[in-house]
Short mmCIF file of C-alpha atoms in Angstrom, two decimals:
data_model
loop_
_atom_site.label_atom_id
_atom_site.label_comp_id
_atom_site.label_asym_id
_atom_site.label_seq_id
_atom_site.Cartn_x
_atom_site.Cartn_y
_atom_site.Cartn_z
CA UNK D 931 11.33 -140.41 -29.69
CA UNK D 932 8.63 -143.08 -30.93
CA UNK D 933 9.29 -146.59 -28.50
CA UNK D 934 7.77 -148.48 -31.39
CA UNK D 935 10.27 -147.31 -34.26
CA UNK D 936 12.91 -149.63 -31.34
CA UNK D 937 11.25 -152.98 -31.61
CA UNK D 938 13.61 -155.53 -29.92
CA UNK D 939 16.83 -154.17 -32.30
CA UNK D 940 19.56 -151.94 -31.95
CA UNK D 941 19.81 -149.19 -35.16
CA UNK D 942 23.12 -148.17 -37.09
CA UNK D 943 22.30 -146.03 -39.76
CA UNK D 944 24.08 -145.99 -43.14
CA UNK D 945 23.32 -145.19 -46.94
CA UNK D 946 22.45 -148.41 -49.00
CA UNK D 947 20.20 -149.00 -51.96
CA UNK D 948 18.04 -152.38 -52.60
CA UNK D 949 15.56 -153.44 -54.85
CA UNK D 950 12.57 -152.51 -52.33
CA UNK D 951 13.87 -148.41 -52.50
CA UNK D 952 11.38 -147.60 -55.57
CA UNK D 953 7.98 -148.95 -53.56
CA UNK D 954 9.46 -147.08 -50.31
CA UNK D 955 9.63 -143.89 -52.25
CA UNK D 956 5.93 -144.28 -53.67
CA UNK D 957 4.95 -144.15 -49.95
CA UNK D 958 4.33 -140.89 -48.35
CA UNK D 959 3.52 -139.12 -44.87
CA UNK D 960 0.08 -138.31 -44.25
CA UNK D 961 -1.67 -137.30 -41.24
CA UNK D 962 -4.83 -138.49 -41.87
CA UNK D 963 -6.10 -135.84 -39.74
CA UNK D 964 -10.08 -137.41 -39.83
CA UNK D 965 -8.45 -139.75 -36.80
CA UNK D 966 -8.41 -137.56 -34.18
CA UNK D 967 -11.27 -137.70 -31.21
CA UNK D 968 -11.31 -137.92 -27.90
CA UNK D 969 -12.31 -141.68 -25.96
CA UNK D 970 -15.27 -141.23 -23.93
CA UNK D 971 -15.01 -145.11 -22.99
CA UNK D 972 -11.74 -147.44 -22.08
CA UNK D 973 -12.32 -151.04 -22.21
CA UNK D 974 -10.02 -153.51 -21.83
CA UNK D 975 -9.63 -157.11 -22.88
CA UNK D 976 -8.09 -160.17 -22.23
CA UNK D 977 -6.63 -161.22 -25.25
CA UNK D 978 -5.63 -165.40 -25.77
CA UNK D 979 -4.97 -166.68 -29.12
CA UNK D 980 -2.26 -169.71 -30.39
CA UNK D 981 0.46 -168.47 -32.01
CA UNK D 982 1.36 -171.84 -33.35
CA UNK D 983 -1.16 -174.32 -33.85
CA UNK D 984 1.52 -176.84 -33.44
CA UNK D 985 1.37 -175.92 -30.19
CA UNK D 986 -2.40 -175.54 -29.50
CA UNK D 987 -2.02 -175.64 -25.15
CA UNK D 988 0.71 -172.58 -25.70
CA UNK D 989 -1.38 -169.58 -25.42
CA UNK D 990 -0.01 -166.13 -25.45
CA UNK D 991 -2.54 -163.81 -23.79
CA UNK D 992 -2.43 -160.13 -24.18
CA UNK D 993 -3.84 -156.78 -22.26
CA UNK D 994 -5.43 -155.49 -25.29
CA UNK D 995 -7.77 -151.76 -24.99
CA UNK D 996 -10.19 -150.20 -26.71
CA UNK D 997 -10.67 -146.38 -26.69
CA UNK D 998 -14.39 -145.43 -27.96
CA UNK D 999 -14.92 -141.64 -28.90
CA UNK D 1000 -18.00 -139.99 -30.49
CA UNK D 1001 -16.50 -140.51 -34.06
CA UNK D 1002 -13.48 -142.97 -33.95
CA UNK D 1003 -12.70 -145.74 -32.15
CA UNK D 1004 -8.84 -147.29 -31.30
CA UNK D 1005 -7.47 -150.65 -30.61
CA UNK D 1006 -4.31 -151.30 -29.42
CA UNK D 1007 -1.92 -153.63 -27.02
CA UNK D 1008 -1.37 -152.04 -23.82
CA UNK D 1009 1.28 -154.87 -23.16
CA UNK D 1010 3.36 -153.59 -26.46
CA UNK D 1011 3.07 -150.45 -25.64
CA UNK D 1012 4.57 -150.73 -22.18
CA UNK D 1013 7.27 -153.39 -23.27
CA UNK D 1014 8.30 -150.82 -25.95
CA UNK D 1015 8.81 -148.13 -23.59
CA UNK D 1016 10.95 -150.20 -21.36
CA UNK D 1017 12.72 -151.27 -24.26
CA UNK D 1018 13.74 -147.88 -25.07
CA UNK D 1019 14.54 -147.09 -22.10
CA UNK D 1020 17.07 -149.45 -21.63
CA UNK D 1021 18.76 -148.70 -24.71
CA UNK D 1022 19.02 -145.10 -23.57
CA UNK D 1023 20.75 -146.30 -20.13
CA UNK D 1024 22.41 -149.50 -21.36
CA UNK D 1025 22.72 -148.42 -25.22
CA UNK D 1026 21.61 -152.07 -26.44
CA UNK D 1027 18.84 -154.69 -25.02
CA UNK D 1028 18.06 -157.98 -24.95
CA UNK D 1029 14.72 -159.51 -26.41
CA UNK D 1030 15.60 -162.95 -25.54
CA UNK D 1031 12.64 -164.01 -23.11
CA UNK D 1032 10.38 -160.76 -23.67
CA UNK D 1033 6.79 -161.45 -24.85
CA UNK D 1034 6.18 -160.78 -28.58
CA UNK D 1035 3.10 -158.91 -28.40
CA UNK D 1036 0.20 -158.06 -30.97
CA UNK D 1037 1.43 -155.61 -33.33
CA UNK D 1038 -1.56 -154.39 -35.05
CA UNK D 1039 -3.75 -151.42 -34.14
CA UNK D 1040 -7.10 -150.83 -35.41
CA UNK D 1041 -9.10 -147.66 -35.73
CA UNK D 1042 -12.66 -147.48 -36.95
CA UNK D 1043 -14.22 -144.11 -38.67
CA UNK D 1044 -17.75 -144.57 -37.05
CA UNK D 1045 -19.24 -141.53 -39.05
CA UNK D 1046 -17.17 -142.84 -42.19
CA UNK D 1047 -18.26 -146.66 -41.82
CA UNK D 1048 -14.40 -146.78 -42.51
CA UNK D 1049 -11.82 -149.18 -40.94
CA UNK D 1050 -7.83 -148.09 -40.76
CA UNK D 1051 -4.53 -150.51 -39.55
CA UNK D 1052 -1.89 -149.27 -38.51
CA UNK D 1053 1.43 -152.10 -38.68
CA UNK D 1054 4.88 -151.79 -37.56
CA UNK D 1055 7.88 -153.00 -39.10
CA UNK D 1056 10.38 -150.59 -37.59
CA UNK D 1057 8.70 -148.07 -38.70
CA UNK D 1058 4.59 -147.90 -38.49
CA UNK D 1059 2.36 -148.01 -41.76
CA UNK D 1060 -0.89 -146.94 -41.97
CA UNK D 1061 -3.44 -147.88 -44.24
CA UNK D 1062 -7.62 -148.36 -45.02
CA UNK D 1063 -8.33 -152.15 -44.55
CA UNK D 1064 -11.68 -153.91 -45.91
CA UNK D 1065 -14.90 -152.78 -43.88
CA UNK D 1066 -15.64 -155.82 -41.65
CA UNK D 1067 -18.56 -157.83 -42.14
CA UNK D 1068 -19.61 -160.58 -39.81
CA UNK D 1069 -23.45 -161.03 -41.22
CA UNK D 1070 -24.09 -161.72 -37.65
CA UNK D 1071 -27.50 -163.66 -36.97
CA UNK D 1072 -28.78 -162.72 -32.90
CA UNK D 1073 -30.14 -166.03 -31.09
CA UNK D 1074 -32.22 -166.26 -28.46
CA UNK D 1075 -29.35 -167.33 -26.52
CA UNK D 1076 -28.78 -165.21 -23.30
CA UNK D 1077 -26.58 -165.61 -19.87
CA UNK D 1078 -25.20 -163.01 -17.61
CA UNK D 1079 -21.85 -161.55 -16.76
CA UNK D 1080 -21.71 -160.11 -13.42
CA UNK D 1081 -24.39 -157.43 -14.02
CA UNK D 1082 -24.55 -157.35 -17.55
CA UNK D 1083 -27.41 -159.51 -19.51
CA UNK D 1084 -25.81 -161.07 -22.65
CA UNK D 1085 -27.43 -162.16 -26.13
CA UNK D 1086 -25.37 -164.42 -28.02
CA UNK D 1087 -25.01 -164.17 -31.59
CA UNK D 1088 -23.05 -165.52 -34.18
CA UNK D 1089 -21.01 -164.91 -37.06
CA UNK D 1090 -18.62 -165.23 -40.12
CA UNK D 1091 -15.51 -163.10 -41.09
CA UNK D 1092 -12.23 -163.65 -43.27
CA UNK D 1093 -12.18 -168.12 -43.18
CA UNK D 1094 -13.20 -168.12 -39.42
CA UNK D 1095 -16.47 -168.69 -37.91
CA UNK D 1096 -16.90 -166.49 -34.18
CA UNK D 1097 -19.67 -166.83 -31.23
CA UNK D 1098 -20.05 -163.62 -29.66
CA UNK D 1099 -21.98 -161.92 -26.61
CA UNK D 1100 -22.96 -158.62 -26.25
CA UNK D 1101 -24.56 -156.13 -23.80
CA UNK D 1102 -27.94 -154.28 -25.24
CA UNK D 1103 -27.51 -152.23 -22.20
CA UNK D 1104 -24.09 -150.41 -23.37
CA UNK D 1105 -25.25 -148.94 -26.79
CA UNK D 1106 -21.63 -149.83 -28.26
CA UNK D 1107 -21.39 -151.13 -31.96
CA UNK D 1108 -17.38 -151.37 -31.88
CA UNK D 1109 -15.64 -154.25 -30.13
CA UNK D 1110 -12.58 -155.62 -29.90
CA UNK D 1111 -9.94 -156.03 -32.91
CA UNK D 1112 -12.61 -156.19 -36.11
CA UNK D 1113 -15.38 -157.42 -34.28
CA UNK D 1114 -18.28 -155.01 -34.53
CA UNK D 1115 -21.49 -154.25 -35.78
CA UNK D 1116 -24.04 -155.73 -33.03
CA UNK D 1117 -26.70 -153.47 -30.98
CA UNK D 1118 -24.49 -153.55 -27.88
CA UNK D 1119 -20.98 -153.95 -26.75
CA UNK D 1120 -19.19 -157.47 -27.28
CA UNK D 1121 -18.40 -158.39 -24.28
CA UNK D 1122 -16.65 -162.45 -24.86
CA UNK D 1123 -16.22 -163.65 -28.12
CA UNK D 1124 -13.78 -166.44 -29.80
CA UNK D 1125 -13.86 -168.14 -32.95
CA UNK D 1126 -15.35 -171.84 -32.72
CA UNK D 1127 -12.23 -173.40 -32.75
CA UNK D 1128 -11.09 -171.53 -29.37
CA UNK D 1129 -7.85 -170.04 -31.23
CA UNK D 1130 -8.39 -166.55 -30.46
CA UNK D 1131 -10.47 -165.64 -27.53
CA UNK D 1132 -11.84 -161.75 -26.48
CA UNK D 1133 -12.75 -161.44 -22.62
CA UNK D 1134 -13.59 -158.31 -21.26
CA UNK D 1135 -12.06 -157.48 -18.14
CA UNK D 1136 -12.74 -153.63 -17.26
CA UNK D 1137 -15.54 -150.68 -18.57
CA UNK D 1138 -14.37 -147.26 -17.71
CA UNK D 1139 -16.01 -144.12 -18.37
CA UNK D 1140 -13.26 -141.73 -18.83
CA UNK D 1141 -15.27 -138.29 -18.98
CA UNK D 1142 -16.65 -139.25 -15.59
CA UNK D 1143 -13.12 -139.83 -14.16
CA UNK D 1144 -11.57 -136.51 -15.34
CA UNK D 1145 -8.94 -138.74 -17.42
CA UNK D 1146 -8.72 -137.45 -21.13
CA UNK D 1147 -7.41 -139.90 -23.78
CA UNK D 1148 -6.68 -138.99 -27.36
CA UNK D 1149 -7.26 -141.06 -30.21
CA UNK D 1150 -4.53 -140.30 -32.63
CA UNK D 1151 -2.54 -141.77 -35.16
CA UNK D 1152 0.93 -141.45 -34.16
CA UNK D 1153 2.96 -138.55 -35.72
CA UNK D 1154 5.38 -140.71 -37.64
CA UNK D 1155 2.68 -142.77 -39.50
CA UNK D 1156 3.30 -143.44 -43.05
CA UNK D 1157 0.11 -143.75 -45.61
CA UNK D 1158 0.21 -146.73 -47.73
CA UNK D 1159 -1.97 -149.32 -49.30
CA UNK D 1160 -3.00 -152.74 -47.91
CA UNK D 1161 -1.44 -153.83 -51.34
CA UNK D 1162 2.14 -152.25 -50.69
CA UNK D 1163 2.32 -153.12 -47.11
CA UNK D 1164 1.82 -156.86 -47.81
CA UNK D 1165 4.57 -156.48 -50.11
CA UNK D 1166 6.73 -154.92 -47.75
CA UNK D 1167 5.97 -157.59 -45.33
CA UNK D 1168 7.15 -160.07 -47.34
CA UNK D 1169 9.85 -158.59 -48.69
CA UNK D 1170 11.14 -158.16 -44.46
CA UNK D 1171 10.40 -162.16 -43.72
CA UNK D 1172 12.48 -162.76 -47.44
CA UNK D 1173 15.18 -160.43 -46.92
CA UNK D 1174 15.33 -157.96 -43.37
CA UNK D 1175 18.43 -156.91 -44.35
CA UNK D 1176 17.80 -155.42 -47.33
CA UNK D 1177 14.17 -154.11 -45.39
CA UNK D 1178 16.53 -152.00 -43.20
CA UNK D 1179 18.48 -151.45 -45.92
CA UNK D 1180 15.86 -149.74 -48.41
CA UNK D 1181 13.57 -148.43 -45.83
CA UNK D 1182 16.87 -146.30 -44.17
CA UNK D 1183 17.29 -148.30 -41.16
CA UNK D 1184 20.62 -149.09 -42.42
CA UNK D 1185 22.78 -152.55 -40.54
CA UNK D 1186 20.56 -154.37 -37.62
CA UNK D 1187 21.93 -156.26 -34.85
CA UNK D 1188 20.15 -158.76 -32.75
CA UNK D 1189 21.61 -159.68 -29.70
CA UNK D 1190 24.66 -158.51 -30.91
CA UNK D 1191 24.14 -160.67 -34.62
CA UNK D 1192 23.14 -159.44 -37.81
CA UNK D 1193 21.96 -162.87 -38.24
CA UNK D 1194 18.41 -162.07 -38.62
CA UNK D 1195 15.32 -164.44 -39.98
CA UNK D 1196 12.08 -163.73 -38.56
CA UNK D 1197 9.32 -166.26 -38.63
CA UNK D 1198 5.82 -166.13 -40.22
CA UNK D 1199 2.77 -166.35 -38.31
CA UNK D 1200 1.61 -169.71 -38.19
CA UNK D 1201 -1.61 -168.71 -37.09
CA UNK D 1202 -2.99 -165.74 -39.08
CA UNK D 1203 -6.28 -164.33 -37.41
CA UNK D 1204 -7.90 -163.75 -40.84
CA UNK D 1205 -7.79 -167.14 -43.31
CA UNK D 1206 -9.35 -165.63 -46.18
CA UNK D 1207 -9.77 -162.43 -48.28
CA UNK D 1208 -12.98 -163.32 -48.75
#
């Protein structure tokens, strides 16, 4: 049973129709069976961003990783993927759970086709969608700029991407294009980077690896992932934040409680890491 398809709600099936049914029915399973490698490197990051720019001193911070194979690369949030499986959990023992004071963690995964110069997203609303996203494109320009990080040597270098303007450093020494989230595309692992307004921050905090250590990690899309279009998703989305009933409703998740209400409204990122489609 998938922990993510149980994100903070408690699900009572039952037949109903909406609007949304026809775009649900355009979107189909696929396995996308190019994603499948295994990670020769773990590295994990320290993740701080401002959810609300209301509230610019509230930072949420995040245990984000990043599994690096030979042909594909993974991004995910560790701290999701543990509160989902004590989520589920509980609603095996207790049949119902409480998200009142749990962290709301990053809900996006990205996966990178090295040999493919291709980038995929996986998203989950109650169920997880999968779909190609733009190539990223930072047009970085390298300075001369250099300091160092324990007993790494870092270049700085700097960059553009989606309405935000980043400062990143990277290690020459670990021959890494891929980074965290979208960042990629330097001669060296990223090691810090934030955009210049401090609003979402990247800090490495462990290099592992894993083929030394005897521990074998899979990338993989997860066997329930649906194929869709960037296009359709967003439509989805907003359909959910306009109506989640009738989400649940045309998507077969049927009536949704929350804390024991079907009162549900979910709020919009206030925040939005990318600005721009451009």
């Amino acid at each position: 049973m998938n922990p993510t398809f149980f994100v903070g709600f408690i699900l009572k099936y039952q037949s109903m129709k909406t609007t949304l049914t026809s775009l649900i029915l355009m979107i189909v399973q696929n396995s996308f069976g190019q994603i499948n490698d295994t990670a020769i490197h773990k590295i994990v990051y320290s993740f701080s961003f401002i959810k609300d720019t209301n509230q610019k001193l509230n930072y949420i911070s995040e245990n984000m990783v990043l599994l690096v194979g030979k042909k594909t690369s993974q991004y995910f949030s560790q701290d999701k993927l543990d509160r989902d499986t004590q989520m589920l959990k509980e609603f095996n023992e207790k049949g119902t759970f409480d998200m009142r004071g749990k962290k709301q963690a990053n809900l996006n995964q990205v996966y990178f086709s090295i040999e493919n110069k291709k980038i995929y997203r996986l998203d989950n609303l109650f169920k997880n969608y999968f779909f190609e996203d733009a190539f990223p494109d930072f047009m970085w320009k390298i300075t001369n700029q250099t300091k160092q990080l324990d007993n790494l040597n870092l270049i700085k270098a700097t960059g553009y991407f989606k309405g935000r303007n980043y400062v990143a450093w990277f290690a020459p020494e670990i021959p890494i294009s891929i980074g965290p989230w979208k960042l990629a595309g330097l001669p060296g692992l990223i090691v810090e980077a934030a955009d210049d307004k401090n609003l979402f921050v990247f800090k490495m905090t462990s290099f592992m690896t894993l083929n030394l250590l005897g521990d074998k990690k899979i990338i993989a899309l997860p066997d329930d992932a649906i194929k869709t279009t960037k296009k359709e998703f967003t439509t989805l989305k907003e359909s959910f934040y306009n109506d989640p009933q009738g989400y649940f409703n045309a998507t077969g998740l049927g009536t949704v409680t929350f804390n024991g209400s079907t009162n549900i409204k979910p709020k919009k990122p206030s925040n939005p890491i990318e600005l721009s489609d451009n």
